């Protein structure tokens, strides 16, 4: 018999297929997958069964429906059709900036945690400073007070996303990795295609001003780095020194929520019809 979570996911996917997914539906989905309580997970609290598939593959399969939905949103369609405007791109970066700032601060604060220190690659991955650099380029000519106001003013979707990351850093750092997985590996994959589309739409030179967010100068080979990161995810399940901090189901649900947060962020960036 399918689990209640599977039923919810199946129902949600069906709603997407007929084009009836709404923000309300997303909000309901978040409630359905919300863990009852976030705690520092120990082996006694979580499952120690080893999955027949690598844990990274389980996460990918579990988030597949939401990943597809994120890729099919109106904002992403505008980007991939090279129809995004200068201002909309700015609003997109302004929405991402506080998320990365919160995520990178949380990772830095928790870098001594047995799990976090395995996934802590600030020189290779950190994006917040690069986002601010791109934002300042896009807002060139604006007063500093205007720029600061833009950097610190966030909508409810972005605020909820940041609040969740901050809370995980304080209560269950292992689950932060569900968010770094979704964001950074996405930036190293689809993000590189987004860079090319935005470059075309806004006539920005690839590797130049306005596109620094998508550059990873300290990663020689993106695929090699992503594969290494996935192997680290697998070790969360198989390495006894890490497994004691892992609740697999809570991690998978958090990965799903990361995609939901991003979907809501994309929708918040889009101007009202």
PDB file of C-alpha atoms in Angstrom:
ATOM      1  CA  UNK A   1       0.000   0.000   0.000  1.00  0.00           C
ATOM      2  CA  UNK A   2       1.338   3.439  -0.887  1.00  0.00           C
ATOM      3  CA  UNK A   3       2.330   5.689   2.017  1.00  0.00           C
ATOM      4  CA  UNK A   4       0.390   8.868   2.758  1.00  0.00           C
ATOM      5  CA  UNK A   5       3.345  10.913   1.517  1.00  0.00           C
ATOM      6  CA  UNK A   6       3.344   8.977  -1.768  1.00  0.00           C
ATOM      7  CA  UNK A   7      -0.383   9.625  -2.115  1.00  0.00           C
ATOM      8  CA  UNK A   8       0.121  13.315  -1.554  1.00  0.00           C
ATOM      9  CA  UNK A   9       2.945  13.400  -4.104  1.00  0.00           C
ATOM     10  CA  UNK A  10       0.887  11.472  -6.665  1.00  0.00           C
ATOM     11  CA  UNK A  11      -2.079  13.756  -6.164  1.00  0.00           C
ATOM     12  CA  UNK A  12       0.106  16.795  -6.485  1.00  0.00           C
ATOM     13  CA  UNK A  13       1.672  15.503  -9.686  1.00  0.00           C
ATOM     14  CA  UNK A  14      -1.785  14.864 -11.128  1.00  0.00           C
ATOM     15  CA  UNK A  15      -2.771  18.426 -10.366  1.00  0.00           C
ATOM     16  CA  UNK A  16       0.281  19.650 -12.199  1.00  0.00           C
ATOM     17  CA  UNK A  17      -0.561  17.512 -15.229  1.00  0.00           C
ATOM     18  CA  UNK A  18      -3.866  19.240 -15.729  1.00  0.00           C
ATOM     19  CA  UNK A  19      -2.427  22.656 -15.096  1.00  0.00           C
ATOM     20  CA  UNK A  20      -4.285  23.333 -11.854  1.00  0.00           C
ATOM     21  CA  UNK A  21      -1.357  23.818  -9.478  1.00  0.00           C
ATOM     22  CA  UNK A  22      -1.650  27.095  -7.592  1.00  0.00           C
ATOM     23  CA  UNK A  23       0.121  28.872  -4.794  1.00  0.00           C
ATOM     24  CA  UNK A  24      -2.564  27.513  -2.477  1.00  0.00           C
ATOM     25  CA  UNK A  25      -1.768  24.015  -3.675  1.00  0.00           C
ATOM     26  CA  UNK A  26       1.899  24.581  -3.026  1.00  0.00           C
ATOM     27  CA  UNK A  27       1.156  25.857   0.458  1.00  0.00           C
ATOM     28  CA  UNK A  28      -0.954  22.773   1.160  1.00  0.00           C
ATOM     29  CA  UNK A  29       1.823  20.550  -0.147  1.00  0.00           C
ATOM     30  CA  UNK A  30       4.250  22.223   2.251  1.00  0.00           C
ATOM     31  CA  UNK A  31       1.953  21.438   5.154  1.00  0.00           C
ATOM     32  CA  UNK A  32       1.663  17.820   4.068  1.00  0.00           C
ATOM     33  CA  UNK A  33       5.408  17.280   3.923  1.00  0.00           C
ATOM     34  CA  UNK A  34       6.281  19.365   7.004  1.00  0.00           C
ATOM     35  CA  UNK A  35       8.101  17.191   9.545  1.00  0.00           C
ATOM     36  CA  UNK A  36       6.329  17.166  12.879  1.00  0.00           C
ATOM     37  CA  UNK A  37       9.404  18.436  14.713  1.00  0.00           C
ATOM     38  CA  UNK A  38      12.961  19.386  13.800  1.00  0.00           C
ATOM     39  CA  UNK A  39      15.535  17.970  16.211  1.00  0.00           C
ATOM     40  CA  UNK A  40      19.178  16.955  16.190  1.00  0.00           C
ATOM     41  CA  UNK A  41      18.782  13.468  14.745  1.00  0.00           C
ATOM     42  CA  UNK A  42      20.584  10.535  16.298  1.00  0.00           C
ATOM     43  CA  UNK A  43      20.674   6.917  15.180  1.00  0.00           C
ATOM     44  CA  UNK A  44      18.105   6.032  17.854  1.00  0.00           C
ATOM     45  CA  UNK A  45      15.667   8.537  16.346  1.00  0.00           C
ATOM     46  CA  UNK A  46      16.118   7.735  12.681  1.00  0.00           C
ATOM     47  CA  UNK A  47      16.229   4.703  10.402  1.00  0.00           C
ATOM     48  CA  UNK A  48      19.511   2.837   9.953  1.00  0.00           C
ATOM     49  CA  UNK A  49      18.346   0.757   6.977  1.00  0.00           C
ATOM     50  CA  UNK A  50      20.569   1.147   3.915  1.00  0.00           C
ATOM     51  CA  UNK A  51      18.692   1.965   0.705  1.00  0.00           C
ATOM     52  CA  UNK A  52      19.230  -0.370  -2.271  1.00  0.00           C
ATOM     53  CA  UNK A  53      19.993   2.746  -4.338  1.00  0.00           C
ATOM     54  CA  UNK A  54      22.590   5.407  -3.461  1.00  0.00           C
ATOM     55  CA  UNK A  55      21.066   8.022  -1.182  1.00  0.00           C
ATOM     56  CA  UNK A  56      21.735  10.757  -3.754  1.00  0.00           C
ATOM     57  CA  UNK A  57      19.680   8.795  -6.306  1.00  0.00           C
ATOM     58  CA  UNK A  58      16.843   8.395  -3.799  1.00  0.00           C
ATOM     59  CA  UNK A  59      16.812  12.157  -3.212  1.00  0.00           C
ATOM     60  CA  UNK A  60      16.811  12.882  -6.939  1.00  0.00           C
ATOM     61  CA  UNK A  61      13.923  10.498  -7.577  1.00  0.00           C
ATOM     62  CA  UNK A  62      11.952  11.801  -4.596  1.00  0.00           C
ATOM     63  CA  UNK A  63      12.208  15.416  -5.770  1.00  0.00           C
ATOM     64  CA  UNK A  64      11.686  14.738  -9.484  1.00  0.00           C
ATOM     65  CA  UNK A  65       8.099  15.996  -9.703  1.00  0.00           C
ATOM     66  CA  UNK A  66       8.878  19.242  -7.884  1.00  0.00           C
ATOM     67  CA  UNK A  67      12.062  19.717  -9.883  1.00  0.00           C
ATOM     68  CA  UNK A  68      10.059  19.553 -13.094  1.00  0.00           C
ATOM     69  CA  UNK A  69       7.539  22.018 -11.748  1.00  0.00           C
ATOM     70  CA  UNK A  70      10.307  24.460 -10.812  1.00  0.00           C
ATOM     71  CA  UNK A  71      11.689  24.225 -14.341  1.00  0.00           C
ATOM     72  CA  UNK A  72       8.286  24.876 -15.919  1.00  0.00           C
ATOM     73  CA  UNK A  73       7.443  28.104 -14.082  1.00  0.00           C
ATOM     74  CA  UNK A  74       6.783  31.341 -15.969  1.00  0.00           C
ATOM     75  CA  UNK A  75      10.009  32.976 -14.803  1.00  0.00           C
ATOM     76  CA  UNK A  76      12.141  30.093 -16.021  1.00  0.00           C
ATOM     77  CA  UNK A  77      10.234  30.037 -19.316  1.00  0.00           C
ATOM     78  CA  UNK A  78      11.055  33.721 -19.832  1.00  0.00           C
ATOM     79  CA  UNK A  79      14.702  33.061 -19.069  1.00  0.00           C
ATOM     80  CA  UNK A  80      15.037  30.091 -21.406  1.00  0.00           C
ATOM     81  CA  UNK A  81      13.249  31.891 -24.211  1.00  0.00           C
ATOM     82  CA  UNK A  82      15.693  34.799 -23.741  1.00  0.00           C
ATOM     83  CA  UNK A  83      12.770  37.148 -23.067  1.00  0.00           C
ATOM     84  CA  UNK A  84      13.674  38.166 -19.525  1.00  0.00           C
ATOM     85  CA  UNK A  85      14.010  41.909 -18.981  1.00  0.00           C
ATOM     86  CA  UNK A  86      16.762  43.793 -17.182  1.00  0.00           C
ATOM     87  CA  UNK A  87      14.459  44.679 -14.270  1.00  0.00           C
ATOM     88  CA  UNK A  88      13.021  41.178 -13.926  1.00  0.00           C
ATOM     89  CA  UNK A  89      16.530  39.721 -13.840  1.00  0.00           C
ATOM     90  CA  UNK A  90      17.404  42.243 -11.123  1.00  0.00           C
ATOM     91  CA  UNK A  91      14.351  41.221  -9.096  1.00  0.00           C
ATOM     92  CA  UNK A  92      15.349  37.568  -9.488  1.00  0.00           C
ATOM     93  CA  UNK A  93      18.845  38.218  -8.135  1.00  0.00           C
ATOM     94  CA  UNK A  94      17.470  40.355  -5.311  1.00  0.00           C
ATOM     95  CA  UNK A  95      15.258  37.428  -4.281  1.00  0.00           C
ATOM     96  CA  UNK A  96      18.153  34.966  -4.372  1.00  0.00           C
ATOM     97  CA  UNK A  97      20.603  37.174  -2.482  1.00  0.00           C
ATOM     98  CA  UNK A  98      19.132  36.845   1.054  1.00  0.00           C
ATOM     99  CA  UNK A  99      18.641  33.103   0.583  1.00  0.00           C
ATOM    100  CA  UNK A 100      22.307  32.537  -0.212  1.00  0.00           C
ATOM    101  CA  UNK A 101      23.392  34.954   2.493  1.00  0.00           C
ATOM    102  CA  UNK A 102      21.346  33.058   5.086  1.00  0.00           C
ATOM    103  CA  UNK A 103      22.457  29.667   3.799  1.00  0.00           C
ATOM    104  CA  UNK A 104      26.131  30.588   3.735  1.00  0.00           C
ATOM    105  CA  UNK A 105      25.999  32.190   7.179  1.00  0.00           C
ATOM    106  CA  UNK A 106      24.317  29.072   8.566  1.00  0.00           C
ATOM    107  CA  UNK A 107      26.931  26.804   6.980  1.00  0.00           C
ATOM    108  CA  UNK A 108      29.745  28.962   8.371  1.00  0.00           C
ATOM    109  CA  UNK A 109      28.218  28.978  11.851  1.00  0.00           C
ATOM    110  CA  UNK A 110      27.826  25.184  11.777  1.00  0.00           C
ATOM    111  CA  UNK A 111      31.113  24.344  10.062  1.00  0.00           C
ATOM    112  CA  UNK A 112      32.327  22.398  13.102  1.00  0.00           C
ATOM    113  CA  UNK A 113      29.337  20.029  12.924  1.00  0.00           C
ATOM    114  CA  UNK A 114      30.421  16.503  11.851  1.00  0.00           C
ATOM    115  CA  UNK A 115      28.167  16.587   8.776  1.00  0.00           C
ATOM    116  CA  UNK A 116      28.520  20.232   7.785  1.00  0.00           C
ATOM    117  CA  UNK A 117      32.313  20.167   7.773  1.00  0.00           C
ATOM    118  CA  UNK A 118      32.191  17.463   5.069  1.00  0.00           C
ATOM    119  CA  UNK A 119      30.020  19.684   2.845  1.00  0.00           C
ATOM    120  CA  UNK A 120      31.601  23.049   3.628  1.00  0.00           C
ATOM    121  CA  UNK A 121      33.175  24.475   0.451  1.00  0.00           C
ATOM    122  CA  UNK A 122      33.004  28.267   0.847  1.00  0.00           C
ATOM    123  CA  UNK A 123      35.759  29.026  -1.663  1.00  0.00           C
ATOM    124  CA  UNK A 124      34.160  26.873  -4.326  1.00  0.00           C
ATOM    125  CA  UNK A 125      30.448  27.501  -3.748  1.00  0.00           C
ATOM    126  CA  UNK A 126      29.634  30.722  -1.904  1.00  0.00           C
ATOM    127  CA  UNK A 127      27.456  33.001  -4.035  1.00  0.00           C
ATOM    128  CA  UNK A 128      26.212  35.861  -1.825  1.00  0.00           C
ATOM    129  CA  UNK A 129      29.070  38.270  -2.543  1.00  0.00           C
ATOM    130  CA  UNK A 130      28.853  37.526  -6.263  1.00  0.00           C
ATOM    131  CA  UNK A 131      25.106  38.131  -6.208  1.00  0.00           C
ATOM    132  CA  UNK A 132      25.650  41.493  -4.547  1.00  0.00           C
ATOM    133  CA  UNK A 133      28.253  42.340  -7.179  1.00  0.00           C
ATOM    134  CA  UNK A 134      25.800  41.536  -9.991  1.00  0.00           C
ATOM    135  CA  UNK A 135      23.015  43.469  -8.275  1.00  0.00           C
ATOM    136  CA  UNK A 136      25.218  46.535  -7.933  1.00  0.00           C
ATOM    137  CA  UNK A 137      26.087  46.302 -11.615  1.00  0.00           C
ATOM    138  CA  UNK A 138      22.419  46.086 -12.591  1.00  0.00           C
ATOM    139  CA  UNK A 139      21.599  49.023 -10.291  1.00  0.00           C
ATOM    140  CA  UNK A 140      24.545  51.158 -11.347  1.00  0.00           C
ATOM    141  CA  UNK A 141      23.718  54.837 -11.028  1.00  0.00           C
ATOM    142  CA  UNK A 142      21.364  54.253  -8.094  1.00  0.00           C
ATOM    143  CA  UNK A 143      22.028  55.883  -4.729  1.00  0.00           C
ATOM    144  CA  UNK A 144      23.602  53.625  -2.107  1.00  0.00           C
ATOM    145  CA  UNK A 145      20.521  54.016   0.092  1.00  0.00           C
ATOM    146  CA  UNK A 146      18.364  52.686  -2.745  1.00  0.00           C
ATOM    147  CA  UNK A 147      20.678  49.701  -3.247  1.00  0.00           C
ATOM    148  CA  UNK A 148      20.736  48.909   0.475  1.00  0.00           C
ATOM    149  CA  UNK A 149      16.966  49.103   0.621  1.00  0.00           C
ATOM    150  CA  UNK A 150      16.688  46.691  -2.316  1.00  0.00           C
ATOM    151  CA  UNK A 151      19.145  44.267  -0.693  1.00  0.00           C
ATOM    152  CA  UNK A 152      17.255  44.178   2.596  1.00  0.00           C
ATOM    153  CA  UNK A 153      13.605  44.283   1.464  1.00  0.00           C
ATOM    154  CA  UNK A 154      12.095  40.838   0.869  1.00  0.00           C
ATOM    155  CA  UNK A 155       8.701  39.405   0.041  1.00  0.00           C
ATOM    156  CA  UNK A 156       6.932  36.775   2.179  1.00  0.00           C
ATOM    157  CA  UNK A 157       8.147  33.800   0.110  1.00  0.00           C
ATOM    158  CA  UNK A 158      11.793  34.839   0.415  1.00  0.00           C
ATOM    159  CA  UNK A 159      11.338  35.616   4.109  1.00  0.00           C
ATOM    160  CA  UNK A 160       9.828  32.176   4.772  1.00  0.00           C
ATOM    161  CA  UNK A 161      12.692  30.509   2.866  1.00  0.00           C
ATOM    162  CA  UNK A 162      15.309  32.398   4.892  1.00  0.00           C
ATOM    163  CA  UNK A 163      13.526  31.717   8.171  1.00  0.00           C
ATOM    164  CA  UNK A 164      13.528  27.994   7.451  1.00  0.00           C
ATOM    165  CA  UNK A 165      17.253  27.933   6.705  1.00  0.00           C
ATOM    166  CA  UNK A 166      18.031  29.940   9.847  1.00  0.00           C
ATOM    167  CA  UNK A 167      15.932  27.584  11.967  1.00  0.00           C
ATOM    168  CA  UNK A 168      17.692  24.510  10.586  1.00  0.00           C
ATOM    169  CA  UNK A 169      21.073  26.020  11.375  1.00  0.00           C
ATOM    170  CA  UNK A 170      19.930  26.383  14.968  1.00  0.00           C
ATOM    171  CA  UNK A 171      18.196  23.023  15.392  1.00  0.00           C
ATOM    172  CA  UNK A 172      19.252  20.396  12.828  1.00  0.00           C
ATOM    173  CA  UNK A 173      22.260  21.404  10.691  1.00  0.00           C
ATOM    174  CA  UNK A 174      22.225  18.129   8.753  1.00  0.00           C
ATOM    175  CA  UNK A 175      19.043  19.259   7.000  1.00  0.00           C
ATOM    176  CA  UNK A 176      20.829  22.367   5.709  1.00  0.00           C
ATOM    177  CA  UNK A 177      22.475  20.056   3.183  1.00  0.00           C
ATOM    178  CA  UNK A 178      19.089  19.381   1.583  1.00  0.00           C
ATOM    179  CA  UNK A 179      19.040  23.088   0.681  1.00  0.00           C
ATOM    180  CA  UNK A 180      22.671  23.404  -0.409  1.00  0.00           C
ATOM    181  CA  UNK A 181      22.138  20.329  -2.593  1.00  0.00           C
ATOM    182  CA  UNK A 182      19.163  21.885  -4.374  1.00  0.00           C
ATOM    183  CA  UNK A 183      20.690  25.326  -4.872  1.00  0.00           C
ATOM    184  CA  UNK A 184      24.375  24.729  -5.584  1.00  0.00           C
ATOM    185  CA  UNK A 185      24.029  21.639  -7.750  1.00  0.00           C
ATOM    186  CA  UNK A 186      21.310  23.466  -9.646  1.00  0.00           C
ATOM    187  CA  UNK A 187      23.640  26.418 -10.190  1.00  0.00           C
ATOM    188  CA  UNK A 188      26.325  24.091 -11.505  1.00  0.00           C
ATOM    189  CA  UNK A 189      23.854  22.393 -13.867  1.00  0.00           C
ATOM    190  CA  UNK A 190      20.832  24.281 -15.197  1.00  0.00           C
ATOM    191  CA  UNK A 191      22.308  27.517 -13.909  1.00  0.00           C
ATOM    192  CA  UNK A 192      24.953  27.354 -16.601  1.00  0.00           C
ATOM    193  CA  UNK A 193      22.259  27.227 -19.286  1.00  0.00           C
ATOM    194  CA  UNK A 194      20.441  30.094 -17.583  1.00  0.00           C
ATOM    195  CA  UNK A 195      23.642  32.124 -17.773  1.00  0.00           C
ATOM    196  CA  UNK A 196      23.779  31.734 -21.544  1.00  0.00           C
ATOM    197  CA  UNK A 197      20.116  32.678 -21.993  1.00  0.00           C
ATOM    198  CA  UNK A 198      20.408  35.765 -19.823  1.00  0.00           C
ATOM    199  CA  UNK A 199      23.588  36.751 -21.622  1.00  0.00           C
ATOM    200  CA  UNK A 200      21.681  36.598 -24.911  1.00  0.00           C
ATOM    201  CA  UNK A 201      18.563  38.375 -23.636  1.00  0.00           C
ATOM    202  CA  UNK A 202      20.379  41.264 -21.944  1.00  0.00           C
ATOM    203  CA  UNK A 203      23.442  41.365 -24.195  1.00  0.00           C
ATOM    204  CA  UNK A 204      25.762  40.698 -21.274  1.00  0.00           C
ATOM    205  CA  UNK A 205      29.143  39.188 -21.971  1.00  0.00           C
ATOM    206  CA  UNK A 206      29.425  35.636 -20.625  1.00  0.00           C
ATOM    207  CA  UNK A 207      31.850  35.707 -17.735  1.00  0.00           C
ATOM    208  CA  UNK A 208      31.472  39.459 -17.468  1.00  0.00           C
ATOM    209  CA  UNK A 209      29.635  41.954 -15.284  1.00  0.00           C
ATOM    210  CA  UNK A 210      26.109  40.973 -14.314  1.00  0.00           C
ATOM    211  CA  UNK A 211      26.726  37.225 -14.598  1.00  0.00           C
ATOM    212  CA  UNK A 212      29.286  36.616 -11.841  1.00  0.00           C
ATOM    213  CA  UNK A 213      26.717  34.625  -9.866  1.00  0.00           C
ATOM    214  CA  UNK A 214      26.995  31.812 -12.408  1.00  0.00           C
ATOM    215  CA  UNK A 215      30.795  31.684 -12.432  1.00  0.00           C
ATOM    216  CA  UNK A 216      32.664  29.084 -10.355  1.00  0.00           C
ATOM    217  CA  UNK A 217      36.341  29.909 -10.896  1.00  0.00           C
ATOM    218  CA  UNK A 218      37.489  27.606  -8.089  1.00  0.00           C
ATOM    219  CA  UNK A 219      35.800  24.529  -9.552  1.00  0.00           C
ATOM    220  CA  UNK A 220      37.844  23.145 -12.427  1.00  0.00           C
ATOM    221  CA  UNK A 221      35.269  20.607 -13.640  1.00  0.00           C
ATOM    222  CA  UNK A 222      31.605  21.049 -12.741  1.00  0.00           C
ATOM    223  CA  UNK A 223      30.636  17.422 -13.333  1.00  0.00           C
ATOM    224  CA  UNK A 224      33.489  16.117 -11.193  1.00  0.00           C
ATOM    225  CA  UNK A 225      32.490  18.403  -8.345  1.00  0.00           C
ATOM    226  CA  UNK A 226      28.812  17.433  -8.589  1.00  0.00           C
ATOM    227  CA  UNK A 227      29.723  13.745  -8.553  1.00  0.00           C
ATOM    228  CA  UNK A 228      31.894  14.293  -5.485  1.00  0.00           C
ATOM    229  CA  UNK A 229      29.018  16.090  -3.766  1.00  0.00           C
ATOM    230  CA  UNK A 230      26.650  13.222  -4.559  1.00  0.00           C
ATOM    231  CA  UNK A 231      29.144  10.734  -3.112  1.00  0.00           C
ATOM    232  CA  UNK A 232      29.162  12.785   0.076  1.00  0.00           C
ATOM    233  CA  UNK A 233      25.364  12.545   0.155  1.00  0.00           C
ATOM    234  CA  UNK A 234      25.657   8.777  -0.216  1.00  0.00           C
ATOM    235  CA  UNK A 235      28.046   8.681   2.746  1.00  0.00           C
ATOM    236  CA  UNK A 236      25.431  10.306   4.945  1.00  0.00           C
ATOM    237  CA  UNK A 237      23.709   6.943   4.797  1.00  0.00           C
ATOM    238  CA  UNK A 238      26.660   4.546   4.664  1.00  0.00           C
ATOM    239  CA  UNK A 239      29.272   6.202   6.898  1.00  0.00           C
ATOM    240  CA  UNK A 240      28.633   5.339  10.556  1.00  0.00           C
ATOM    241  CA  UNK A 241      30.231   8.607  11.670  1.00  0.00           C
ATOM    242  CA  UNK A 242      27.596  10.539   9.688  1.00  0.00           C
ATOM    243  CA  UNK A 243      24.603   8.194   9.710  1.00  0.00           C
ATOM    244  CA  UNK A 244      23.966   8.870  13.388  1.00  0.00           C
ATOM    245  CA  UNK A 245      22.992  12.432  12.403  1.00  0.00           C
ATOM    246  CA  UNK A 246      20.700  11.394   9.539  1.00  0.00           C
ATOM    247  CA  UNK A 247      16.953  10.914   9.547  1.00  0.00           C
ATOM    248  CA  UNK A 248      16.484   9.834   5.929  1.00  0.00           C
ATOM    249  CA  UNK A 249      12.811  10.638   5.642  1.00  0.00           C
ATOM    250  CA  UNK A 250      13.249  14.053   7.241  1.00  0.00           C
ATOM    251  CA  UNK A 251      16.097  14.780   4.824  1.00  0.00           C
ATOM    252  CA  UNK A 252      14.052  13.759   1.783  1.00  0.00           C
ATOM    253  CA  UNK A 253      11.107  15.859   2.932  1.00  0.00           C
ATOM    254  CA  UNK A 254      13.445  18.820   3.462  1.00  0.00           C
ATOM    255  CA  UNK A 255      14.818  18.419  -0.061  1.00  0.00           C
ATOM    256  CA  UNK A 256      11.240  18.524  -1.353  1.00  0.00           C
ATOM    257  CA  UNK A 257      10.557  21.654   0.658  1.00  0.00           C
ATOM    258  CA  UNK A 258      13.638  23.289  -0.796  1.00  0.00           C
ATOM    259  CA  UNK A 259      12.124  22.942  -4.267  1.00  0.00           C
ATOM    260  CA  UNK A 260       8.779  24.249  -2.996  1.00  0.00           C
ATOM    261  CA  UNK A 261      10.509  27.302  -1.530  1.00  0.00           C
ATOM    262  CA  UNK A 262      12.198  27.934  -4.862  1.00  0.00           C
ATOM    263  CA  UNK A 263       8.941  27.576  -6.789  1.00  0.00           C
ATOM    264  CA  UNK A 264       7.343  30.132  -4.490  1.00  0.00           C
ATOM    265  CA  UNK A 265      10.344  32.430  -4.852  1.00  0.00           C
ATOM    266  CA  UNK A 266      10.073  32.267  -8.656  1.00  0.00           C
ATOM    267  CA  UNK A 267       6.369  33.085  -8.496  1.00  0.00           C
ATOM    268  CA  UNK A 268       6.959  35.978  -6.113  1.00  0.00           C
ATOM    269  CA  UNK A 269       9.498  37.512  -8.506  1.00  0.00           C
ATOM    270  CA  UNK A 270       7.004  37.531 -11.379  1.00  0.00           C
ATOM    271  CA  UNK A 271       5.001  40.771 -11.635  1.00  0.00           C
ATOM    272  CA  UNK A 272       1.289  40.568 -10.928  1.00  0.00           C
ATOM    273  CA  UNK A 273      -0.810  40.088 -14.108  1.00  0.00           C
TER     274      UNK A 273
END
